[in-house]
Amino acid sequence: MHSYQRGKLPVSTDRRKLDHIKICLREKVEARVGSGFEDVVLIHNALPELDAEKVRLRTKFLGREVGMPVFIAAMTGGHEETKRINENLAIAAQELNIPLGVGSQRAALEDANLVETFSIARKAAPDVFLIANLGVVQFCKDYTVREAERAVEMIEADALALHLNAVQEVAQKEGDTNFEGALEKIAEISDALDVPVIVKETGAGIAAEEAKLIEETGATAIDVGGLGGTSFAAVEHYRDNASVGSAFWDWGIPTAVSVVECVSTVDIPVFATGGVRSGIDVAKALALGASACGIALPLLKEAVKGSEAVINALRRVERELRVATFLTGSKSVEELSKARVVILGRTREWLTARGFLR
Ligand SMILES: Cc1cc2nc3c(=O)[nH]c(=O)nc-3n(C[C@H](O)[C@H](O)[C@H](O)COP(=O)(O)O)c2cc1C
């Protein structure tokens, strides 16, 4: 049924990254449970007393002025064929002035020939807030602060995202499954780097207790990377259907739940990624207290068509965010944090069971 590198060991990092892209483009890789945004309702304001076209979407992202509180979440680089994807994402990010995350730069640290598949992002987006990316588990193994610095230098990044991907690693034959010492490594890197460090999950969310520990490392921000969008357990299932991927397909904390848990617990900015699929989802996340939202999979699907397709998809999100902000009676995206919101259904049950709602 599947034809992605099965039975071939060892699989190089760049080959694995290409498998991930191909699977994400061809297969259904999203969680079969919702992100929780389906349970979040923004209360309609029948008297907005505002001009929709004057609603302010511009805001700050970790201190930098951006076009809207939406970023392109970390996805790719690391294989020759992914260079064009990063270029198209970067052209769109530059056009809309929104932050862009590149995918894990491990492959380029291992093979200098692949550096260009990442540095193209800075070339095509000279002015955007660019986010470097490495997996925390690599630091538990053998990476040092030097690798973190090299990743930042490689793309002249404005921040470094350290990703947590325990579900993916355990679902991978060649996965690195020893996360011992992760917090200490995050603290060491946060202390040593002169750019902000964002700690992000990759589809399973972050609970309040772990958010607190992350904040204590000195990290600058948290991206919840919650359940409800791309499932890396699903992706690994397609690479190897003997893996635990199919059993853990829907494992994790839905994005909306994770946002509430994190914003109720930490004082650092919280970003919402994982199943954010519209400008209305963005407005809902901001109403729950998130500072910005990331979108990955839907933009990958546009990026293979070209930069115009990515720009159009982001313009749609921008329009929806403008309208949703207006219809809640908020004159700026910052004001969305005070918008009236009702949480229903399974998300309410989650948050009540965890003590975040009465
Ligand atoms: C093809 C693909 C590759 C990804 N690679 C990375 C990665 O290298 N590093 C990382 O931190 N997150 C990675 N992610 C996770 C995304 O940044 C994001 O957290 C996740 O996909 C949830 O967002 P979505 O539902 O909008 O796709 C990847 C996602 C996709 C779809």
XYZ file of C-alpha atoms and ligand atoms in Angstrom:
389
model
C 0.000 0.000 0.000
C 2.666 2.535 0.995
C 5.992 3.049 -0.690
C 7.948 5.333 1.562
C 11.394 3.925 2.330
C 10.002 0.913 4.124
C 12.490 -1.659 5.240
C 15.459 0.516 4.324
C 17.808 1.250 7.178
C 19.505 3.512 7.961
C 17.496 6.337 6.398
C 19.405 9.597 6.030
C 17.947 12.737 7.597
C 17.431 14.465 4.238
C 15.691 11.403 2.737
C 13.407 11.156 5.771
C 12.452 14.828 5.483
C 11.496 14.318 1.842
C 9.351 11.306 2.791
C 7.537 13.499 5.312
C 6.751 16.125 2.693
C 5.537 13.570 0.159
C 3.334 11.837 2.719
C 1.887 15.153 3.901
C 1.044 16.075 0.309
C -0.533 12.725 -0.628
C -2.111 11.205 2.461
C -4.609 12.180 5.129
C -2.236 13.059 7.955
C -4.405 15.174 10.193
C -5.666 14.108 13.593
C -9.162 12.634 13.499
C -10.128 14.669 16.552
C -10.619 18.413 16.451
C -8.224 21.152 17.515
C -10.876 22.341 19.985
C -11.532 25.552 18.043
C -14.806 23.959 16.880
C -15.976 24.290 20.509
C -14.924 27.919 20.858
C -17.584 30.455 19.925
C -16.903 34.157 19.598
C -19.929 36.160 20.632
C -21.303 38.190 17.772
C -21.512 41.933 18.298
C -24.555 43.232 16.437
C -23.379 46.803 17.038
C -19.660 46.812 16.322
C -19.490 50.673 16.025
C -16.412 50.178 13.859
C -15.331 50.397 10.244
C -14.258 46.868 9.266
C -11.615 48.247 6.926
C -9.997 50.195 9.774
C -9.578 47.149 12.033
C -5.885 46.932 12.907
C -4.213 43.602 12.163
C -0.653 44.850 12.471
C 0.916 43.845 15.738
C 4.199 42.903 17.397
C 5.723 39.440 17.269
C 8.474 39.058 19.889
C 9.114 42.774 19.622
C 9.007 43.032 15.808
C 6.217 44.778 13.884
C 4.414 42.224 11.658
C 1.481 42.383 9.242
C -0.760 40.136 11.334
C -0.391 37.723 14.263
C 0.042 34.710 11.981
C 3.250 32.903 11.044
C 4.250 30.125 8.707
C 5.139 27.246 11.018
C 8.326 25.199 10.681
C 8.218 22.613 7.946
C 11.021 22.077 5.587
C 14.462 22.355 4.092
C 17.113 19.695 4.206
C 16.601 18.193 0.787
C 17.341 19.683 -2.598
C 13.676 19.292 -3.599
C 12.488 21.303 -0.617
C 14.455 24.404 -1.533
C 11.709 25.667 -3.822
C 9.094 25.108 -1.103
C 11.072 27.250 1.345
C 11.595 29.876 -1.348
C 7.856 30.092 -2.079
C 6.986 30.268 1.616
C 9.623 32.974 2.073
C 8.362 35.081 -0.845
C 4.876 34.958 0.703
C 6.187 35.788 4.188
C 8.045 38.787 2.768
C 4.947 39.948 0.867
C 2.713 39.818 3.958
C 5.441 40.709 6.467
C 4.769 37.707 8.667
C 7.259 35.489 10.513
C 8.506 32.296 8.903
C 9.897 29.183 10.526
C 12.150 26.806 8.620
C 12.112 23.072 9.291
C 14.693 21.249 11.376
C 18.179 22.267 10.227
C 19.760 19.041 11.429
C 20.256 17.791 7.868
C 22.274 20.901 6.972
C 24.389 20.633 10.113
C 25.224 17.092 8.962
C 25.777 17.971 5.292
C 26.919 21.477 4.315
C 25.597 20.942 0.750
C 22.088 21.313 2.146
C 22.634 24.725 3.767
C 21.207 26.488 0.737
C 17.840 24.702 1.105
C 17.455 26.725 4.313
C 19.386 29.917 3.587
C 17.146 30.480 0.537
C 14.529 31.548 3.100
C 16.626 34.506 4.244
C 17.548 35.337 0.647
C 13.903 35.432 -0.474
C 12.678 37.089 2.722
C 15.360 39.589 3.729
C 13.085 41.548 6.075
C 10.935 38.946 7.812
C 11.229 37.572 11.325
C 12.901 34.260 10.530
C 12.915 31.346 12.966
C 15.642 28.688 12.989
C 14.713 25.165 14.089
C 16.307 22.185 15.822
C 14.979 19.255 17.843
C 15.562 19.264 21.589
C 16.292 15.536 21.513
C 19.439 16.163 19.427
C 20.797 18.213 22.322
C 20.014 15.383 24.748
C 22.161 13.219 22.478
C 25.241 15.131 21.366
C 24.477 18.678 20.192
C 25.930 21.620 22.091
C 25.230 25.344 22.148
C 27.510 25.536 19.095
C 24.939 23.698 16.912
C 22.218 26.076 18.103
C 24.413 29.029 17.144
C 25.215 27.496 13.753
C 21.506 27.002 12.992
C 20.830 30.669 13.802
C 23.820 31.891 11.765
C 22.899 29.672 8.794
C 19.779 31.709 8.054
C 20.541 34.909 9.997
C 17.597 33.970 12.186
C 15.775 36.289 14.564
C 14.869 33.434 16.924
C 15.474 29.722 17.418
C 12.627 27.230 17.802
C 13.496 24.112 19.764
C 10.995 21.423 18.925
C 9.599 18.728 21.186
C 8.516 15.703 19.145
C 8.425 12.732 21.504
C 5.455 11.162 19.677
C 7.246 11.309 16.360
C 10.525 9.943 17.679
C 8.896 6.919 19.326
C 6.917 6.206 16.173
C 10.083 6.204 14.037
C 12.258 3.171 13.528
C 15.317 5.389 13.468
C 13.938 7.761 16.136
C 15.931 9.240 19.019
C 13.889 8.378 22.064
C 16.035 9.585 24.953
C 14.750 12.963 26.164
C 16.659 12.855 29.474
C 18.085 16.250 30.361
C 15.863 18.162 27.886
C 14.956 20.980 30.275
C 18.562 21.558 31.256
C 19.543 21.776 27.578
C 16.754 24.258 26.840
C 17.946 26.377 29.786
C 21.553 26.227 28.578
C 20.631 27.298 25.046
C 18.238 30.036 26.219
C 21.024 31.411 28.366
C 23.734 31.254 25.709
C 21.960 32.551 22.602
C 21.468 36.235 21.921
C 18.209 35.578 20.032
C 14.905 34.508 21.631
C 14.211 30.779 22.076
C 10.753 29.437 21.300
C 9.934 25.969 22.640
C 7.402 24.255 20.390
C 5.550 20.978 20.262
C 4.800 19.431 16.898
C 1.202 18.214 17.161
C 0.655 16.802 20.647
C 0.328 20.008 22.665
C 1.859 21.246 25.915
C 0.099 20.955 29.294
C 0.227 23.596 32.033
C 2.760 21.694 34.153
C 5.296 21.400 31.330
C 4.629 24.992 30.240
C 5.673 26.145 33.723
C 8.898 24.126 33.540
C 9.630 25.553 30.086
C 9.070 29.092 31.344
C 11.510 28.410 34.193
C 14.275 27.538 31.702
C 14.280 31.157 30.556
C 12.776 30.366 27.138
C 11.165 33.415 25.514
C 7.919 31.881 24.231
C 5.933 28.663 23.897
C 4.236 27.357 20.762
C 1.730 24.761 21.955
C 1.843 22.768 18.677
C -1.359 21.049 19.709
C -3.463 18.127 18.527
C -6.018 18.693 15.796
C -3.881 19.358 12.734
C -0.930 17.452 11.301
C -0.300 14.241 13.237
C 3.291 13.020 13.057
C 2.171 9.674 14.409
C 0.034 9.433 11.258
C 2.942 10.499 9.055
C 5.188 7.830 10.598
C 2.414 5.270 10.187
C 2.539 5.855 6.428
C 6.310 5.391 6.434
C 6.081 2.184 8.424
C 2.710 0.684 9.228
C 4.308 -1.631 11.777
C 5.177 1.405 13.928
C 3.099 2.608 16.889
C 2.048 5.534 14.676
C -1.468 4.299 13.992
C -2.152 3.692 17.716
C -0.956 7.203 18.654
C -2.509 9.006 15.658
C -4.794 11.100 17.907
C -2.550 11.303 20.972
C -2.167 14.646 22.651
C -3.784 17.802 23.945
C -6.013 19.683 21.487
C -4.621 23.076 20.524
C -7.433 25.153 22.082
C -7.113 23.252 25.382
C -3.346 23.609 25.371
C -3.582 27.365 24.740
C -5.873 27.840 27.751
C -3.642 25.647 29.950
C -0.502 27.536 28.947
C -1.833 31.106 29.078
C -3.369 30.399 32.485
C 0.007 29.253 33.809
C 2.870 31.215 32.251
C 3.660 34.875 31.698
C 5.607 34.429 28.452
C 3.888 34.675 25.026
C 1.995 31.574 23.921
C 1.552 30.777 20.237
C -1.140 28.477 18.843
C -0.207 26.015 16.114
C -1.892 22.731 15.220
C -5.056 22.668 13.141
C -5.342 26.437 12.704
C -7.210 26.487 9.427
C -8.832 29.905 9.050
C -8.722 33.501 10.184
C -11.638 32.658 12.471
C -9.479 30.013 14.195
C -6.799 32.687 14.615
C -9.333 35.072 16.184
C -10.501 32.308 18.536
C -6.931 31.509 19.614
C -6.263 35.188 20.322
C -9.510 35.414 22.293
C -8.257 32.485 24.394
C -5.073 34.433 25.101
C -2.606 33.310 22.417
C -0.271 36.000 21.051
C -0.048 34.611 17.502
C -0.911 31.519 15.435
C 1.126 29.262 13.192
C -0.084 27.408 10.118
C 1.857 24.575 8.491
C 0.190 21.846 6.393
C -2.284 23.961 4.374
C 0.571 26.272 3.335
C 2.789 23.355 2.321
C 0.032 22.298 -0.085
C 0.009 25.803 -1.592
C 3.802 26.154 -1.639
C 4.217 23.291 -4.096
C 1.995 25.253 -6.510
C 3.971 28.491 -6.169
C 4.399 31.610 -4.083
C 1.208 33.224 -5.433
C -0.847 30.305 -4.097
C 0.689 30.765 -0.622
C 0.015 34.505 -0.763
C -3.623 33.911 -1.759
C -4.149 31.428 1.090
C -2.651 33.885 3.581
C -4.732 36.769 2.169
C -7.838 34.657 2.822
C -6.746 34.072 6.433
C -6.034 37.804 6.758
C -9.486 38.717 5.437
C -11.223 36.242 7.730
C -9.247 37.508 10.704
C -10.225 41.088 9.854
C -13.920 40.170 9.610
C -13.915 38.037 12.776
C -12.167 40.830 14.705
C -14.732 43.329 13.412
C -17.721 41.098 14.206
C -16.611 40.744 17.823
C -16.511 44.527 18.074
C -12.720 44.607 18.498
C -10.834 47.404 16.763
C -7.489 45.591 16.789
C -6.142 42.081 17.133
C -4.870 43.039 20.599
C -8.468 43.778 21.628
C -9.437 40.207 20.711
C -7.908 39.126 24.032
C -10.931 40.794 25.660
C -13.516 39.405 23.212
C -16.461 37.516 24.668
C -16.084 33.816 24.158
C -18.010 30.669 25.067
C -16.365 27.261 25.329
C -18.636 24.310 24.665
C -18.570 20.527 24.365
C -15.488 18.366 24.663
C -13.170 21.349 25.101
C -15.239 22.560 28.054
C -15.142 19.041 29.534
C -11.346 18.896 29.128
C -10.810 22.286 30.748
C -13.246 21.561 33.574
C -11.663 18.174 34.288
C -8.241 19.842 34.396
C -9.459 22.639 36.687
C -9.213 25.525 34.209
C -12.973 26.107 34.036
C -15.681 25.750 36.586
C 5.727 18.514 6.337
C 5.902 19.028 7.723
C 7.177 19.074 8.271
C 7.371 19.581 9.556
N 8.654 19.664 10.051
C 8.861 20.266 11.247
C 10.193 20.489 11.707
O 11.174 20.154 11.049
N 10.352 21.118 12.906
C 9.280 21.518 13.658
O 9.466 22.113 14.711
N 8.008 21.288 13.251
C 7.784 20.681 12.067
N 6.482 20.500 11.624
C 5.365 20.791 12.554
C 4.697 22.137 12.298
O 5.581 23.199 12.584
C 3.388 22.302 13.115
O 3.703 22.343 14.487
C 2.412 21.162 12.888
O 2.431 20.738 11.549
C 0.985 21.561 13.247
O 0.494 22.570 12.384
P -0.553 22.255 11.185
O -1.675 21.478 11.767
O -0.952 23.615 10.669
O 0.198 21.466 10.151
C 6.261 20.016 10.331
C 4.986 19.949 9.762
C 4.785 19.474 8.495
C 3.406 19.433 7.926
